[in-house]
Structure formats: C-alpha cells, structure tokens
Amino acid sequence: MSDNSLRLVWIYPDLLSTYGDQGNALVVERRARQRGLDVQRLDVRSDQQLPTSGDIYLIGGGEDRPQRLASERLIRDGGLHRAVSNGAIVFSVCAGYQILGHEFVNDLGEQQEGLGLLDVVSARGEGERCVGDVLADIGPELGLPPLTGFENHQGVTRLGPTARPFAKVRFGNGNGVGDGYEGAYHDTVFGTYMHGPVMARNPHIADLLIKLALDVNALPPVDDRWYEALRQERIAAATQPA
C-alpha cells in the first residue's frame, strides 16, 4: 500500500454476511478515512476472482451451506493464500473463522477442508448452542481493551500449537471447548466468533488492522464517544445476571 491509501476487500458478501458483519467493513473504512487515508474498498462476490493486492481482507459469518460453498471457492481460487503470503491482514468472523482453520463440519454433517491459514479445527458442539453477549480480555500482547460481542454458534473450535487465543472469556462461551478462549490469531490472520458487528463494538480492533497495514505503532486520535457509549452499554448487558 502507499502511505495514504488502504485497499480493503470484503469477501463474498453474497454468502458470508449474517448478523450485520458487513458493518465491519464500514467501520474499518470510516476509521481509515478519519485518519486521512484514501480507502479503496472492493466487495468481491463468490463468482468473482479474489484480488491478491489487498491490504485488509474481511470475512463474515454465514449459514452452513454458504459456508461450505465459500470454503470450496476460496480453496479453488487460491487468492487469499497468495495475499497472506504477500503480508495482507485477514479478519474473520464465525463461519469465516472456521473456514480459515484446517477443517469444520459442513451442512452435510461431514468434516470439510478449510484454508489452513489458522491452526484451528472446528467441530459440531454437543451441548447447547452458544448464544448471547460475551465479554473477554484480548491477549495483552495486542494492547487492546476488553472485547465485547454477541455469539451465536453451534460449532466449537480448538486451537493448535501455532494459534494464539485472541481473547480470554470473562462472560460467555467463546470457542466453546471449555478452555476459556475466544477466537484465535497467528501473525496477521485473526478469527473470532463475535458478531455485533464486532468492529462497531470494538473500534480499536479496526485500528489495529489499519496499524498493521500501515506498519505503524499508533494512529491519530478520533472521536470515539459514540463507540464508547455502545461499548459500555453492551459490557453492562453482558455482566447482568440472566
């Protein structure tokens, strides 16, 4: 990328965009523009080739069949692997998170191959569906405040040795395997179960992606009053007794 431009790619909005996850692209785009960046946003449908020159790639959640189709097409396309090899940042949510792992359970009840960009494996949970507000502490090495989001998933995800947990859950289920972790990341590839959309609840995550793309340690401040009011509202909701 150039010093004043950002190439943002929203992957398969026709398949993976449940629970308002496309809002993540809107938040990243807005916060980049607030810092004076020229944002080139490209929404790539599942019948289009994925560009390899993006700086930030975003993937949302979806139902089981669209998830299967998205994984098959992304593997055939190969563009996301090439983009990551070029240093691109990827942030994925729910079904998108599972797709980035080694395998997940598809709508046919079969284990399906994922992209292998994260060292995680997803399976069908045997207990109750994970639904509700979540509050979690993001890994201290990332330097971000607590994570707030909404989870709605039956799948559970286990981390392999090269994946680091994105956050440690205070309230909610997170990855659902009982280890207390939520999401995962490795290098510039991130995954989470959090909807909300997660960037609207946690704009500092959008800022982290922008900083990684710019290769800088800090960004100019922006007005966060609206975001902070929403964050505090949802944090309070997560900590209320059921």
mmCIF file with all atom_site columns, N, CA and C in Angstrom, residues 19-45:
data_model
loop_
_atom_site.group_PDB
_atom_site.id
_atom_site.type_symbol
_atom_site.label_atom_id
_atom_site.label_alt_id
_atom_site.label_comp_id
_atom_site.label_asym_id
_atom_site.label_entity_id
_atom_site.label_seq_id
_atom_site.pdbx_PDB_ins_code
_atom_site.Cartn_x
_atom_site.Cartn_y
_atom_site.Cartn_z
_atom_site.occupancy
_atom_site.B_iso_or_equiv
_atom_site.pdbx_formal_charge
_atom_site.auth_seq_id
_atom_site.auth_comp_id
_atom_site.auth_asym_id
_atom_site.auth_atom_id
_atom_site.pdbx_PDB_model_num
ATOM 1  N N  . TYR A 1 19 ? -25.790 -11.353 10.603 1.00 0.00 ? 19 TYR A N  1
ATOM 2  C CA . TYR A 1 19 ? -25.693 -10.586 11.848 1.00 0.00 ? 19 TYR A CA 1
ATOM 3  C C  . TYR A 1 19 ? -24.977 -9.247  11.659 1.00 0.00 ? 19 TYR A C  1
ATOM 4  N N  . GLY A 1 20 ? -25.133 -8.666  10.478 1.00 0.00 ? 20 GLY A N  1
ATOM 5  C CA . GLY A 1 20 ? -24.563 -7.343  10.245 1.00 0.00 ? 20 GLY A CA 1
ATOM 6  C C  . GLY A 1 20 ? -23.057 -7.305  10.130 1.00 0.00 ? 20 GLY A C  1
ATOM 7  N N  . ASP A 1 21 ? -22.421 -8.443  9.813  1.00 0.00 ? 21 ASP A N  1
ATOM 8  C CA . ASP A 1 21 ? -20.958 -8.469  9.782  1.00 0.00 ? 21 ASP A CA 1
ATOM 9  C C  . ASP A 1 21 ? -20.362 -7.545  8.727  1.00 0.00 ? 21 ASP A C  1
ATOM 10 N N  . GLN A 1 22 ? -21.140 -7.182  7.716  1.00 0.00 ? 22 GLN A N  1
ATOM 11 C CA . GLN A 1 22 ? -20.609 -6.243  6.726  1.00 0.00 ? 22 GLN A CA 1
ATOM 12 C C  . GLN A 1 22 ? -20.347 -4.883  7.366  1.00 0.00 ? 22 GLN A C  1
ATOM 13 N N  . GLY A 1 23 ? -20.950 -4.645  8.526  1.00 0.00 ? 23 GLY A N  1
ATOM 14 C CA . GLY A 1 23 ? -20.647 -3.433  9.273  1.00 0.00 ? 23 GLY A CA 1
ATOM 15 C C  . GLY A 1 23 ? -19.176 -3.311  9.623  1.00 0.00 ? 23 GLY A C  1
ATOM 16 N N  . ASN A 1 24 ? -18.466 -4.437  9.719  1.00 0.00 ? 24 ASN A N  1
ATOM 17 C CA . ASN A 1 24 ? -17.033 -4.383  9.996  1.00 0.00 ? 24 ASN A CA 1
ATOM 18 C C  . ASN A 1 24 ? -16.292 -3.635  8.888  1.00 0.00 ? 24 ASN A C  1
ATOM 19 N N  . ALA A 1 25 ? -16.692 -3.892  7.645  1.00 0.00 ? 25 ALA A N  1
ATOM 20 C CA . ALA A 1 25 ? -16.060 -3.183  6.530  1.00 0.00 ? 25 ALA A CA 1
ATOM 21 C C  . ALA A 1 25 ? -16.354 -1.688  6.596  1.00 0.00 ? 25 ALA A C  1
ATOM 22 N N  . LEU A 1 26 ? -17.579 -1.349  6.985  1.00 0.00 ? 26 LEU A N  1
ATOM 23 C CA . LEU A 1 26 ? -17.943 0.068   7.098  1.00 0.00 ? 26 LEU A CA 1
ATOM 24 C C  . LEU A 1 26 ? -17.114 0.768   8.163  1.00 0.00 ? 26 LEU A C  1
ATOM 25 N N  . VAL A 1 27 ? -16.892 0.088   9.295  1.00 0.00 ? 27 VAL A N  1
ATOM 26 C CA . VAL A 1 27 ? -16.143 0.711   10.395 1.00 0.00 ? 27 VAL A CA 1
ATOM 27 C C  . VAL A 1 27 ? -14.677 0.878   10.023 1.00 0.00 ? 27 VAL A C  1
ATOM 28 N N  . VAL A 1 28 ? -14.071 -0.160  9.441  1.00 0.00 ? 28 VAL A N  1
ATOM 29 C CA . VAL A 1 28 ? -12.667 -0.039  9.038  1.00 0.00 ? 28 VAL A CA 1
ATOM 30 C C  . VAL A 1 28 ? -12.514 1.086   8.020  1.00 0.00 ? 28 VAL A C  1
ATOM 31 N N  . GLU A 1 29 ? -13.423 1.127   7.058  1.00 0.00 ? 29 GLU A N  1
ATOM 32 C CA . GLU A 1 29 ? -13.358 2.169   6.024  1.00 0.00 ? 29 GLU A CA 1
ATOM 33 C C  . GLU A 1 29 ? -13.487 3.559   6.638  1.00 0.00 ? 29 GLU A C  1
ATOM 34 N N  . ARG A 1 30 ? -14.458 3.735   7.543  1.00 0.00 ? 30 ARG A N  1
ATOM 35 C CA . ARG A 1 30 ? -14.666 5.051   8.152  1.00 0.00 ? 30 ARG A CA 1
ATOM 36 C C  . ARG A 1 30 ? -13.473 5.480   8.987  1.00 0.00 ? 30 ARG A C  1
ATOM 37 N N  . ARG A 1 31 ? -12.946 4.567   9.800  1.00 0.00 ? 31 ARG A N  1
ATOM 38 C CA . ARG A 1 31 ? -11.844 4.953   10.688 1.00 0.00 ? 31 ARG A CA 1
ATOM 39 C C  . ARG A 1 31 ? -10.558 5.206   9.905  1.00 0.00 ? 31 ARG A C  1
ATOM 40 N N  . ALA A 1 32 ? -10.401 4.559   8.782  1.00 0.00 ? 32 ALA A N  1
ATOM 41 C CA . ALA A 1 32 ? -9.261  4.862   7.923  1.00 0.00 ? 32 ALA A CA 1
ATOM 42 C C  . ALA A 1 32 ? -9.418  6.246   7.295  1.00 0.00 ? 32 ALA A C  1
ATOM 43 N N  . ARG A 1 33 ? -10.628 6.559   6.826  1.00 0.00 ? 33 ARG A N  1
ATOM 44 C CA . ARG A 1 33 ? -10.864 7.871   6.221  1.00 0.00 ? 33 ARG A CA 1
ATOM 45 C C  . ARG A 1 33 ? -10.714 8.981   7.258  1.00 0.00 ? 33 ARG A C  1
ATOM 46 N N  . GLN A 1 34 ? -11.094 8.720   8.506  1.00 0.00 ? 34 GLN A N  1
ATOM 47 C CA . GLN A 1 34 ? -10.924 9.728   9.556  1.00 0.00 ? 34 GLN A CA 1
ATOM 48 C C  . GLN A 1 34 ? -9.452  10.055  9.776  1.00 0.00 ? 34 GLN A C  1
ATOM 49 N N  . ARG A 1 35 ? -8.581  9.141   9.390  1.00 0.00 ? 35 ARG A N  1
ATOM 50 C CA . ARG A 1 35 ? -7.127  9.389   9.513  1.00 0.00 ? 35 ARG A CA 1
ATOM 51 C C  . ARG A 1 35 ? -6.537  9.923   8.212  1.00 0.00 ? 35 ARG A C  1
ATOM 52 N N  . GLY A 1 36 ? -7.403  10.318  7.282  1.00 0.00 ? 36 GLY A N  1
ATOM 53 C CA . GLY A 1 36 ? -6.922  10.920  6.046  1.00 0.00 ? 36 GLY A CA 1
ATOM 54 C C  . GLY A 1 36 ? -6.484  9.933   4.988  1.00 0.00 ? 36 GLY A C  1
ATOM 55 N N  . LEU A 1 37 ? -6.830  8.647   5.146  1.00 0.00 ? 37 LEU A N  1
ATOM 56 C CA . LEU A 1 37 ? -6.432  7.652   4.160  1.00 0.00 ? 37 LEU A CA 1
ATOM 57 C C  . LEU A 1 37 ? -7.449  7.587   3.026  1.00 0.00 ? 37 LEU A C  1
ATOM 58 N N  . ASP A 1 38 ? -6.961  7.342   1.845  1.00 0.00 ? 38 ASP A N  1
ATOM 59 C CA . ASP A 1 38 ? -7.806  7.109   0.677  1.00 0.00 ? 38 ASP A CA 1
ATOM 60 C C  . ASP A 1 38 ? -8.117  5.615   0.638  1.00 0.00 ? 38 ASP A C  1
ATOM 61 N N  . VAL A 1 39 ? -9.358  5.247   0.940  1.00 0.00 ? 39 VAL A N  1
ATOM 62 C CA . VAL A 1 39 ? -9.731  3.838   1.039  1.00 0.00 ? 39 VAL A CA 1
ATOM 63 C C  . VAL A 1 39 ? -10.310 3.345   -0.285 1.00 0.00 ? 39 VAL A C  1
ATOM 64 N N  . GLN A 1 40 ? -9.730  2.292   -0.804 1.00 0.00 ? 40 GLN A N  1
ATOM 65 C CA . GLN A 1 40 ? -10.259 1.620   -1.984 1.00 0.00 ? 40 GLN A CA 1
ATOM 66 C C  . GLN A 1 40 ? -10.909 0.322   -1.500 1.00 0.00 ? 40 GLN A C  1
ATOM 67 N N  . ARG A 1 41 ? -12.234 0.315   -1.443 1.00 0.00 ? 41 ARG A N  1
ATOM 68 C CA . ARG A 1 41 ? -12.953 -0.863  -0.949 1.00 0.00 ? 41 ARG A CA 1
ATOM 69 C C  . ARG A 1 41 ? -13.506 -1.663  -2.113 1.00 0.00 ? 41 ARG A C  1
ATOM 70 N N  . LEU A 1 42 ? -13.314 -2.978  -2.037 1.00 0.00 ? 42 LEU A N  1
ATOM 71 C CA . LEU A 1 42 ? -13.803 -3.874  -3.074 1.00 0.00 ? 42 LEU A CA 1
ATOM 72 C C  . LEU A 1 42 ? -14.612 -4.992  -2.429 1.00 0.00 ? 42 LEU A C  1
ATOM 73 N N  . ASP A 1 43 ? -15.893 -5.098  -2.777 1.00 0.00 ? 43 ASP A N  1
ATOM 74 C CA . ASP A 1 43 ? -16.739 -6.189  -2.323 1.00 0.00 ? 43 ASP A CA 1
ATOM 75 C C  . ASP A 1 43 ? -16.701 -7.275  -3.387 1.00 0.00 ? 43 ASP A C  1
ATOM 76 N N  . VAL A 1 44 ? -16.141 -8.430  -3.048 1.00 0.00 ? 44 VAL A N  1
ATOM 77 C CA . VAL A 1 44 ? -15.913 -9.497  -4.023 1.00 0.00 ? 44 VAL A CA 1
ATOM 78 C C  . VAL A 1 44 ? -16.928 -10.608 -3.808 1.00 0.00 ? 44 VAL A C  1
ATOM 79 N N  . ARG A 1 45 ? -17.802 -10.815 -4.797 1.00 0.00 ? 45 ARG A N  1
ATOM 80 C CA . ARG A 1 45 ? -18.799 -11.873 -4.720 1.00 0.00 ? 45 ARG A CA 1
ATOM 81 C C  . ARG A 1 45 ? -18.151 -13.238 -4.993 1.00 0.00 ? 45 ARG A C  1
#
